[in-house]
Tab-separated table of C-alpha atoms in Angstrom:
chain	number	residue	atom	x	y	z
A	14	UNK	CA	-59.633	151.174	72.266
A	15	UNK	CA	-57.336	150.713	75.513
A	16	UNK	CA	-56.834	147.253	77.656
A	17	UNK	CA	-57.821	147.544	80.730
A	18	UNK	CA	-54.999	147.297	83.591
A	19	UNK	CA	-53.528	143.868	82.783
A	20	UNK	CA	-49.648	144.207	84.556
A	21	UNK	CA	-51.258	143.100	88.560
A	22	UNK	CA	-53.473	140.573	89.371
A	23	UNK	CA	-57.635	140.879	89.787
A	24	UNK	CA	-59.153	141.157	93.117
A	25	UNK	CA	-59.222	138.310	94.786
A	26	UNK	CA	-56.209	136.573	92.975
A	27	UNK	CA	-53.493	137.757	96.067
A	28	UNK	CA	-51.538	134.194	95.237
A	29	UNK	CA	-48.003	135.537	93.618
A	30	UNK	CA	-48.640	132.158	91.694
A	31	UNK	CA	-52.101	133.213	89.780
A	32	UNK	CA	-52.398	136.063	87.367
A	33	UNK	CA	-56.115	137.052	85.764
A	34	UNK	CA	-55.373	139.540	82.917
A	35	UNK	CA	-58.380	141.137	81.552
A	36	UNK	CA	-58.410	143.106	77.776
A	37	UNK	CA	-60.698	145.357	76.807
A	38	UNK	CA	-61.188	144.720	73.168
A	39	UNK	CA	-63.275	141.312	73.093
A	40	UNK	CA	-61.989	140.676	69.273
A	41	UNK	CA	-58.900	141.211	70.075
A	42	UNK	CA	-58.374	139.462	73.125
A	43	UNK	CA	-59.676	136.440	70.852
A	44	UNK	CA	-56.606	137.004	68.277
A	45	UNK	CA	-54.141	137.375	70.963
A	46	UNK	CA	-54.933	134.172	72.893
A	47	UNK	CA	-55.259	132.330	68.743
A	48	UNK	CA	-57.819	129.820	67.341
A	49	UNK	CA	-58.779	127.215	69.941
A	50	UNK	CA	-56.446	129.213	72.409
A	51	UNK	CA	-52.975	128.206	70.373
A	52	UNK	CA	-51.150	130.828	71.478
A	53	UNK	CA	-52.006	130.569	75.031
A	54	UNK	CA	-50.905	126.538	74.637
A	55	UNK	CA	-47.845	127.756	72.919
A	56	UNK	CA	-46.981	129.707	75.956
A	57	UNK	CA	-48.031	126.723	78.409
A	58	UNK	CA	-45.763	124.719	76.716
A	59	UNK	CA	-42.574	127.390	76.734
A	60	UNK	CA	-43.016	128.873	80.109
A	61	UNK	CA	-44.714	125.652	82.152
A	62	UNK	CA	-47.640	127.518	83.134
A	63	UNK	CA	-51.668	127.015	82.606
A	64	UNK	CA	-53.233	129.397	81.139
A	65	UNK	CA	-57.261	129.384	81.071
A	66	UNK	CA	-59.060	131.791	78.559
A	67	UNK	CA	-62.549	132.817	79.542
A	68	UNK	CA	-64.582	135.307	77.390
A	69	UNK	CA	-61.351	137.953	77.111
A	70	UNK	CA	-59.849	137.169	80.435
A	71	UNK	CA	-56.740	135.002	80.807
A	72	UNK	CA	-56.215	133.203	84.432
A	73	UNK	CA	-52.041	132.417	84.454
A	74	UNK	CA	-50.705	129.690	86.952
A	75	UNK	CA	-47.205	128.680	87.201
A	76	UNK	CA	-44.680	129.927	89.118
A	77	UNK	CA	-44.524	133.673	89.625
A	78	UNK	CA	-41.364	134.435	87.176
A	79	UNK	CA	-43.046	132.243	84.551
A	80	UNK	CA	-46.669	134.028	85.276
A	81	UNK	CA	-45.020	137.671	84.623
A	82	UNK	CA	-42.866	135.922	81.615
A	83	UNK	CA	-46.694	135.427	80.051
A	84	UNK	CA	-47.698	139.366	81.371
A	85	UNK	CA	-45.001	140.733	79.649
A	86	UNK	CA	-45.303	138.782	76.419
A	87	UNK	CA	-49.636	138.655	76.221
A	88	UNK	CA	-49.445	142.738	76.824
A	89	UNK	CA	-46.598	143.496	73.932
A	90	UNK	CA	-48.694	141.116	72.134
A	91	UNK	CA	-52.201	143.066	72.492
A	92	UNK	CA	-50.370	146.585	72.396
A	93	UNK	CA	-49.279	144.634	68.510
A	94	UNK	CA	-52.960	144.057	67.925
A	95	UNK	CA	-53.943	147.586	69.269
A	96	UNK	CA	-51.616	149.184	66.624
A	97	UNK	CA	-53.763	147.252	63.797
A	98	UNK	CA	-51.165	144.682	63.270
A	99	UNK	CA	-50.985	140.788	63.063
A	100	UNK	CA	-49.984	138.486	65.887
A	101	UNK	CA	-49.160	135.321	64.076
A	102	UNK	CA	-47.236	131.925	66.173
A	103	UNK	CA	-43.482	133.609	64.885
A	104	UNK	CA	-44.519	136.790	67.342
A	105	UNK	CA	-45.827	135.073	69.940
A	106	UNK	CA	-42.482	132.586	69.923
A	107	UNK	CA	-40.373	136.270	69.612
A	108	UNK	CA	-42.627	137.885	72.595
A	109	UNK	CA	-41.741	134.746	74.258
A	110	UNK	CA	-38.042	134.656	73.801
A	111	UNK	CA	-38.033	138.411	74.701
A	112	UNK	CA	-39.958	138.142	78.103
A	113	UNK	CA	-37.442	135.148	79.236
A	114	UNK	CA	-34.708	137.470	77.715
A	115	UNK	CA	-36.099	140.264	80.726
A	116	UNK	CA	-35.134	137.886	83.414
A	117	UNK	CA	-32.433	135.990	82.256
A	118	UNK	CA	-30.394	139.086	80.866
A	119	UNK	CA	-31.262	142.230	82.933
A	120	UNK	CA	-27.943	143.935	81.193
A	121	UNK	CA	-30.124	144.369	78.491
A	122	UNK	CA	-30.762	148.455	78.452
A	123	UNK	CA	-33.972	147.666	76.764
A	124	UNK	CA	-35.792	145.686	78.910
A	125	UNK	CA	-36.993	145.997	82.002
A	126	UNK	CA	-38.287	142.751	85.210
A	127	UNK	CA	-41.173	143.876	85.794
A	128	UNK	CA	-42.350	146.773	82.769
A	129	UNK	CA	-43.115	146.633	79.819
A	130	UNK	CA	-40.982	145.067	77.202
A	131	UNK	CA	-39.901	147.592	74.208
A	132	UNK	CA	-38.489	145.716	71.190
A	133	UNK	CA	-36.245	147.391	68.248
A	134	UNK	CA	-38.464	147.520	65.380
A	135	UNK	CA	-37.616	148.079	61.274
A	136	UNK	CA	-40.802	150.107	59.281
A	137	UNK	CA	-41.216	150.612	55.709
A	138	UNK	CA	-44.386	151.598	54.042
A	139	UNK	CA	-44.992	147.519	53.179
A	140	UNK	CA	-43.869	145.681	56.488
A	141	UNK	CA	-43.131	146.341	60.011
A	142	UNK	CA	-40.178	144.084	61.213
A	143	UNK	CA	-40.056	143.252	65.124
A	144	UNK	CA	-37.417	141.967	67.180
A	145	UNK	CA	-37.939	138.398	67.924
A	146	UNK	CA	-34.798	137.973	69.643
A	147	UNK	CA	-32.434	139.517	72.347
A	148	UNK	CA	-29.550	139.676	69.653
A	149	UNK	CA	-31.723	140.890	66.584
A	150	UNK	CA	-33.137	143.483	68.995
A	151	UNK	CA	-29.122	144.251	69.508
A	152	UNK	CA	-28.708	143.902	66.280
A	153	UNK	CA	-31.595	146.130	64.907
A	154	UNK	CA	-30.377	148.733	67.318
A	155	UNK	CA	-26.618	148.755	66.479
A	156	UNK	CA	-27.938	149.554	62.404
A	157	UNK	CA	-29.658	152.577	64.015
A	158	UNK	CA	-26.627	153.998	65.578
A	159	UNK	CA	-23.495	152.453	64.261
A	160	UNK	CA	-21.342	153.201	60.643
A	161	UNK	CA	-20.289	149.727	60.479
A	162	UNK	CA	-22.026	146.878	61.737
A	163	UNK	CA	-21.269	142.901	61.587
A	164	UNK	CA	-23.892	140.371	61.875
A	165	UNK	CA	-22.601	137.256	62.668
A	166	UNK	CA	-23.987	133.516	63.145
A	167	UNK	CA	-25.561	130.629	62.098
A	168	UNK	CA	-28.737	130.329	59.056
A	169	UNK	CA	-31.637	131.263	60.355
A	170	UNK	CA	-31.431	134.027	62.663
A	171	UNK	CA	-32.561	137.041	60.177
A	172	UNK	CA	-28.825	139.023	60.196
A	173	UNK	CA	-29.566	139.636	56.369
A	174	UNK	CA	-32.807	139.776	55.946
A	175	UNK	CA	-32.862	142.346	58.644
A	176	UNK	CA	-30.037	144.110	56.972
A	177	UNK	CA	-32.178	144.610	53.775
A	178	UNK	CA	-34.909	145.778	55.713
A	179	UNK	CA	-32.856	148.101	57.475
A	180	UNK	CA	-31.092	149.690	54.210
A	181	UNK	CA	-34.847	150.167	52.911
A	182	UNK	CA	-35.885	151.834	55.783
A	183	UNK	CA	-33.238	154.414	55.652
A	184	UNK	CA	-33.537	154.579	51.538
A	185	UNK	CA	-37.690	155.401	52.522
A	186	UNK	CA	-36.641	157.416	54.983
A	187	UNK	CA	-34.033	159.599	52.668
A	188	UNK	CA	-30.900	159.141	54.927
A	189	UNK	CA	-29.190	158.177	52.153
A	190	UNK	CA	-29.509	157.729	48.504
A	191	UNK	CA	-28.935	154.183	47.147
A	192	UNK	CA	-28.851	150.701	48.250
A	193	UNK	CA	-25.565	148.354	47.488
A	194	UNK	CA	-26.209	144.877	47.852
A	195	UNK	CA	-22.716	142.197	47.765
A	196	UNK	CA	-21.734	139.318	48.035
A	197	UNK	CA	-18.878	137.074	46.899
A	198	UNK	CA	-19.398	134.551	44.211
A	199	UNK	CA	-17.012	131.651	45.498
A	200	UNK	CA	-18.357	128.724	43.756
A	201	UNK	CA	-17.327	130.069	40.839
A	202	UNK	CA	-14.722	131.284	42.079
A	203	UNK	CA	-15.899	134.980	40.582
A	204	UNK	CA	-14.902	133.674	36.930
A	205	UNK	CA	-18.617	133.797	35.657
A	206	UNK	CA	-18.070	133.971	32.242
A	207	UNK	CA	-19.118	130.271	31.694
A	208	UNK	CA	-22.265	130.829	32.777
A	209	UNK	CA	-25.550	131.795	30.019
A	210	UNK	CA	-26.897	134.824	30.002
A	211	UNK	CA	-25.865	138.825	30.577
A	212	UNK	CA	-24.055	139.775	34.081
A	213	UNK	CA	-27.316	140.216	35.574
A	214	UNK	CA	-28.129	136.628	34.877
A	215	UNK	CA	-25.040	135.438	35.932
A	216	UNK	CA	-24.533	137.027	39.054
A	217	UNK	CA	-28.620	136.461	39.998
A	218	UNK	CA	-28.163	132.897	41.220
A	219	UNK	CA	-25.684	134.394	44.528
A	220	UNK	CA	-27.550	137.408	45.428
A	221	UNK	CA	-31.493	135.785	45.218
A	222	UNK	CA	-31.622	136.064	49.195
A	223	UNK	CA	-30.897	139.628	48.645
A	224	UNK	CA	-33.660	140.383	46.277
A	225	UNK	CA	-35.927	138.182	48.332
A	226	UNK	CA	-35.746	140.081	51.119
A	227	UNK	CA	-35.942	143.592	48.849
A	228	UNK	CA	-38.951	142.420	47.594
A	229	UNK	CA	-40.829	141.250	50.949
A	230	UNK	CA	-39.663	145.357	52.169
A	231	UNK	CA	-40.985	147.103	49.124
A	232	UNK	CA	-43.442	146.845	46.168
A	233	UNK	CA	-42.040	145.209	43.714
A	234	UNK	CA	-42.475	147.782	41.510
A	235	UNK	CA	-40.441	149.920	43.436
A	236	UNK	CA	-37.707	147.928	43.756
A	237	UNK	CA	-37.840	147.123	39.976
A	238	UNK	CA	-37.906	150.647	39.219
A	239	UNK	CA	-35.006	151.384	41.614
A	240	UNK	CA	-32.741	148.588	40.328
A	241	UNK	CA	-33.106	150.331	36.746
A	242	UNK	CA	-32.522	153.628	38.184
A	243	UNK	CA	-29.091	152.753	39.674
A	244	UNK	CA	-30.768	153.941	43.007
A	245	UNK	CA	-30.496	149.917	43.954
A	246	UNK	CA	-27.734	148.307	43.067
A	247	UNK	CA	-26.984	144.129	43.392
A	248	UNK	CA	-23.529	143.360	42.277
A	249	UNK	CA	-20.325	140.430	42.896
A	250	UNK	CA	-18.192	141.632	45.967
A	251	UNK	CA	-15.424	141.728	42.454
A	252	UNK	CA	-17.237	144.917	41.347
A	253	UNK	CA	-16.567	146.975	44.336
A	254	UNK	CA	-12.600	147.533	44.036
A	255	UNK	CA	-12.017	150.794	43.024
A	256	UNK	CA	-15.424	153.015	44.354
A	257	UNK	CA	-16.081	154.999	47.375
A	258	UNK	CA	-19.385	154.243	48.290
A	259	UNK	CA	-21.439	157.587	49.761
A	260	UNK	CA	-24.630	158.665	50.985
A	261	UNK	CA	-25.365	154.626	51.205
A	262	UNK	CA	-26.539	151.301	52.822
A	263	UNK	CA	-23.337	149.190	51.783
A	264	UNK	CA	-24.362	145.338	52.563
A	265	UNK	CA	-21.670	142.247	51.754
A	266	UNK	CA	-23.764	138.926	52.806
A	267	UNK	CA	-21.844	135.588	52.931
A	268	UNK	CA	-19.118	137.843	54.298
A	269	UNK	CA	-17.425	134.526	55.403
A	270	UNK	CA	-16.043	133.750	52.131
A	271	UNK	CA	-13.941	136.873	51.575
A	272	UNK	CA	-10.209	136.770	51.496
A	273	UNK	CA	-8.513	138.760	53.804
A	274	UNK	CA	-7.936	141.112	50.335
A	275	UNK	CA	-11.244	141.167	49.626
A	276	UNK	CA	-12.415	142.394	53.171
A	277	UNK	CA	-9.729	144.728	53.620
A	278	UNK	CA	-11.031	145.864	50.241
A	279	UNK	CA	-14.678	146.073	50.629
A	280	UNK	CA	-14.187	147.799	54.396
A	281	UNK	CA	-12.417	150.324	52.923
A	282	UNK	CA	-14.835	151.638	50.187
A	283	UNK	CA	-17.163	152.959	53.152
A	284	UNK	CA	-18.016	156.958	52.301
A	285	UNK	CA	-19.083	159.934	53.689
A	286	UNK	CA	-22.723	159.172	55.329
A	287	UNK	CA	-22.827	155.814	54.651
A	288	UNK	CA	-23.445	152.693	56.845
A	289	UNK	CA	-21.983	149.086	55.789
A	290	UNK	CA	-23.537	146.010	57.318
A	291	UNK	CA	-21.585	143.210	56.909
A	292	UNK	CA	-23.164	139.274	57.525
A	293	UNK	CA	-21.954	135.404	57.716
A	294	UNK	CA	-21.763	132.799	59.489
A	295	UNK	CA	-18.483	131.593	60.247
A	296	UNK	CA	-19.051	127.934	60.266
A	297	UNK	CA	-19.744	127.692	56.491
A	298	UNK	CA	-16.844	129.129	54.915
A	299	UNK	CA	-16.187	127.743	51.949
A	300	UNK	CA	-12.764	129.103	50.615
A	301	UNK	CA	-10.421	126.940	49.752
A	302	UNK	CA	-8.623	124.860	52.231
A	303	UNK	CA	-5.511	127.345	53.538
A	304	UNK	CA	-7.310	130.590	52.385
A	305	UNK	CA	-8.006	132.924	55.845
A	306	UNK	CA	-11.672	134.072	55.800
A	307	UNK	CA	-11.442	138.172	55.725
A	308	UNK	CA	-14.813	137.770	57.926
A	309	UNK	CA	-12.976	135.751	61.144
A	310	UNK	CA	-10.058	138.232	60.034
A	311	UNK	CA	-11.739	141.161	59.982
A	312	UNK	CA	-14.020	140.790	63.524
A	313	UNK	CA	-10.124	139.949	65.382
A	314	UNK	CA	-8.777	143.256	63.919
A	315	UNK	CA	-11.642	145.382	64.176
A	316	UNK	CA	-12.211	144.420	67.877
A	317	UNK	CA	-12.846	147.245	70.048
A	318	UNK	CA	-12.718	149.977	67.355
A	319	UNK	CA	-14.685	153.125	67.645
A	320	UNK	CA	-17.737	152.980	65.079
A	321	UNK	CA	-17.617	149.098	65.254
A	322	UNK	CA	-20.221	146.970	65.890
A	323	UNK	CA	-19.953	142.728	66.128
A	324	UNK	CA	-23.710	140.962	66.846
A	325	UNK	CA	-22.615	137.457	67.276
A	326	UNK	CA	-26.361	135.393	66.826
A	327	UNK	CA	-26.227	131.758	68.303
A	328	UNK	CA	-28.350	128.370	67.735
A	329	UNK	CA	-31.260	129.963	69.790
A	330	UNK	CA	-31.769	132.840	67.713
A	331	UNK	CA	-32.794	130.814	64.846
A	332	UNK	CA	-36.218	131.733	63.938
A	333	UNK	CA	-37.137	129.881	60.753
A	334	UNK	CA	-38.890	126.219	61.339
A	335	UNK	CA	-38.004	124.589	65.097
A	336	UNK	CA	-36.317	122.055	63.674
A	337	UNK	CA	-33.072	124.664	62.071
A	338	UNK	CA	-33.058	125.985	65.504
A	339	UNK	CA	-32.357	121.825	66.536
A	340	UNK	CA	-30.195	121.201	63.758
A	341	UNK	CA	-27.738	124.025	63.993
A	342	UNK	CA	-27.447	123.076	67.818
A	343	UNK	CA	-26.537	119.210	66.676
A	344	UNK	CA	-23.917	120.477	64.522
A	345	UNK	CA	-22.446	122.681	66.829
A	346	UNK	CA	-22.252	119.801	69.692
A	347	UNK	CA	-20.721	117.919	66.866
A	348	UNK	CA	-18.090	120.862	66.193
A	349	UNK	CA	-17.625	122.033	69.301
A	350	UNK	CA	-17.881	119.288	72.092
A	351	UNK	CA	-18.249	119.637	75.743
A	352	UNK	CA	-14.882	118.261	77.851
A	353	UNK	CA	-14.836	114.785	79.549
A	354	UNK	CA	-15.326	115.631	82.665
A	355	UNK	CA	-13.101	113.084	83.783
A	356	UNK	CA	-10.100	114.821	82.198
C-alpha cells in the first residue's frame, strides 16, 4: 500500500514553517512515529522542531530547513516500513543524521535538498544493513566499486562490522568464492604457543568481533559449515605471508597494529578478482613504542592511487550507545586540543 503525497504541505498549511504529512497505511504510520510518539520526540529533540501526531498525520513546526530535515527522514523511514522492514530508534537516529547530512554536505552525489534521500544499503538473505551515516554510506559505496578499500576511525562507527557484511554479501551473491578474515595478534605479540588449546582456540580470543559480525550476516549454520569447508577462513595476519589471495573478500581488522612489514605484506597478497578491506583506528595502536604502524604508513603511501579507497569515520559517526559517541569526542579534545586563541 502507497503513502499518500507527503514531500509538500496540506492545504491550508502555506506557512514555509508548518508541514502536515499524511501516510496512508494507518499501522504503519503508528510504527513510524513509535510507542507514545518516541520517534517523533526523538526528532523534536535533534532537529528543534514540534511535531504533533494525529490519527496517521504528522503536523511539523520549526524552522523550514529543520521541517524538510523531518520530511526527508519520516518518508525514508515509511518507504523502510513499506518494504516490510523494522524502524527501530538506531534508524530513526541514522535517517536523522542522513537528512542533516542533505543540507550540510550537498557534495554528497547521493543525496539530494529537497528529494528523497537514497542510502547505500548491504543485503544478505538474514539482514539488511542501512547506512546510518554520511561516511558509512561512503563507505558502503566505495566496497561496491573499489579493489582496495580502508576504513578508518574511531570504535563505534561500524567500519568492520560493515566489512563482514559486505564480504557476505558478495560470498551470497557468488562474486567470489571465500571469505578471509585477519587480524594481527599483538598482545601476544603473535607467539601463541603459550596459550591452551589447538590454533583455533588460540587465535579465537583476537578475531571474536569477526565471527560476531559473521554470525549476525548468516545462519549460523552456514557460517559453521563454511568455516569447515575452507570457504570461510579466520586466521592471525602471521598466516598470510606467502599466499595470493583470489576470487576473495580479503579483510585485516585492527589494521593499526601492523608493522610497516606486515602491511606491505598483507597489501600485497591481493589476487585476481578479489577485494581487500582494510580497518583501524589510528588512535589505539598498540605496537611497541618506536614501531611505525603499517596502517598510518600505508594510507600516506597509498594516497591518491588508482583502485584506492581511504573512509576516514570521525566521533559523530559513532553509532553504538550516545555516550561512545561523547566519549570518543572527550578523548579527542584531550588529544587533539583547540589553540589559545590568544597565541
Amino acid at each position: 500500500m502507497s503513502r499518500t503525497e507527503a514531500a509538500t504541505p496540506a492545504s491550508g498549511a502555506s506557512d514555509p514553517t508548518h508541514l502536515e504529512l499524511t501516510f496512508e497505511n494507518n499501522r504503519l504510520a503508528s510504527e513510524l512515529f513509535g510507542q507514545f510518539d518516541q520517534n517523533l520526540a526523538l526528532m523534536e529533540k535533534k532537529l528543534n522542531i514540534d511535531a504533533r501526531a494525529r490519527g496517521n498525520t504528522v503536523a511539523l513546526r520549526g524552522e523550514e530547513i529543520a521541517t524538510n530535515q523531518a520530511r526527508r527522514a519520516l518518508d525514508f523511514l515509511y518507504d523502510r516500513l513499506l518494504k516490510g522492514a523494522s524502524v527501530e530508534t538506531s534508524d530513526v537516529e541514522g535517517a536523522i543524521r542522513m537528512a542533516l547530512a542533505a543540507d550540510d554536505q550537498l557534495v554528497l552525489p547521493t543525496l539530494e535538498r529537497k528529494g528523497k534521500m537514497t542510502l547505500a544499503q548491504i543485503s544478505t538473505r538474514k539482514r539488511t544493513v542501512i547506512a546510518r551515516t554520511p561516511t558509512q554510506d561512503l563507505y558502503m559505496r566505495a566496497m561496491e566499486r573499489s579493489e582496495l578499500v580502508f576504513g578508518v576511525g574511531p570504535a563505534g562507527t561500524g567500519k568492520t562490522f560493515l566489512a563482514v557484511a559486505h564480504a557476505a554479501q558478495l560470498l551470497e551473491r557468488g562474486s567470489i568464492e571465500r571469505i578471509i578474515l585477519s587480524r594481527p595478534a599483538v598482545e601476544a605479540g603473535e607467539r601463541l604457543g603459550f596459550l591452551p588449546g589447538d590454533m583455533k582456540d588460540k587465535v579465537d580470543p583476537y578475531l571474536r568481533p569477526l565471527y560476531d559480525a559473521l554470525y549476525d550476516m548468516m545462519p549460523g549454520d552456514k557460517v559453521e559449515r563454511a568455516i569447515t569447508a575452507g570457504v570461510i577462513e579466520i586466521a592471525p595476519l602471521a598466516f598470510m605471508r606467502g599466499r595470493t589471495l583470489a576470487n576473495a573478500a580479503v579483510i585485516l581488522d585492527e589494521a593499526q597494529n601492523t608493522t610497516q612489514m606486515q602491511m606491505k605484506m598483507f597489501l600485497t597478497r591481493l589476487g585476481e578478482n578479489s577485494r581487500m578491506i582494510i580497518t583501524g583506528d589510528p588512535s589505539q595502536i598498540d605496537l611497541p613504542r618506536g614501531v611505525t604502524s603499517g596502517l598510518v604508513e600505508a594510507l600516506s603511501i597509498l594516497d591518491g592511487v588508482n583502485g584506492v579507497v581511504a573512509c576516514r569515520f570521525r566521533a559523530a559517526d559513532v553509532v553504538r550507545h550516545p555516550l561512545v559517541q561523547r566519549i570518543v569526542e572527550a578523548y579527542d579534545r584531550r588529544e587533539y586540543p583547540k589553540p589559545d586563541a590568544t597565541e
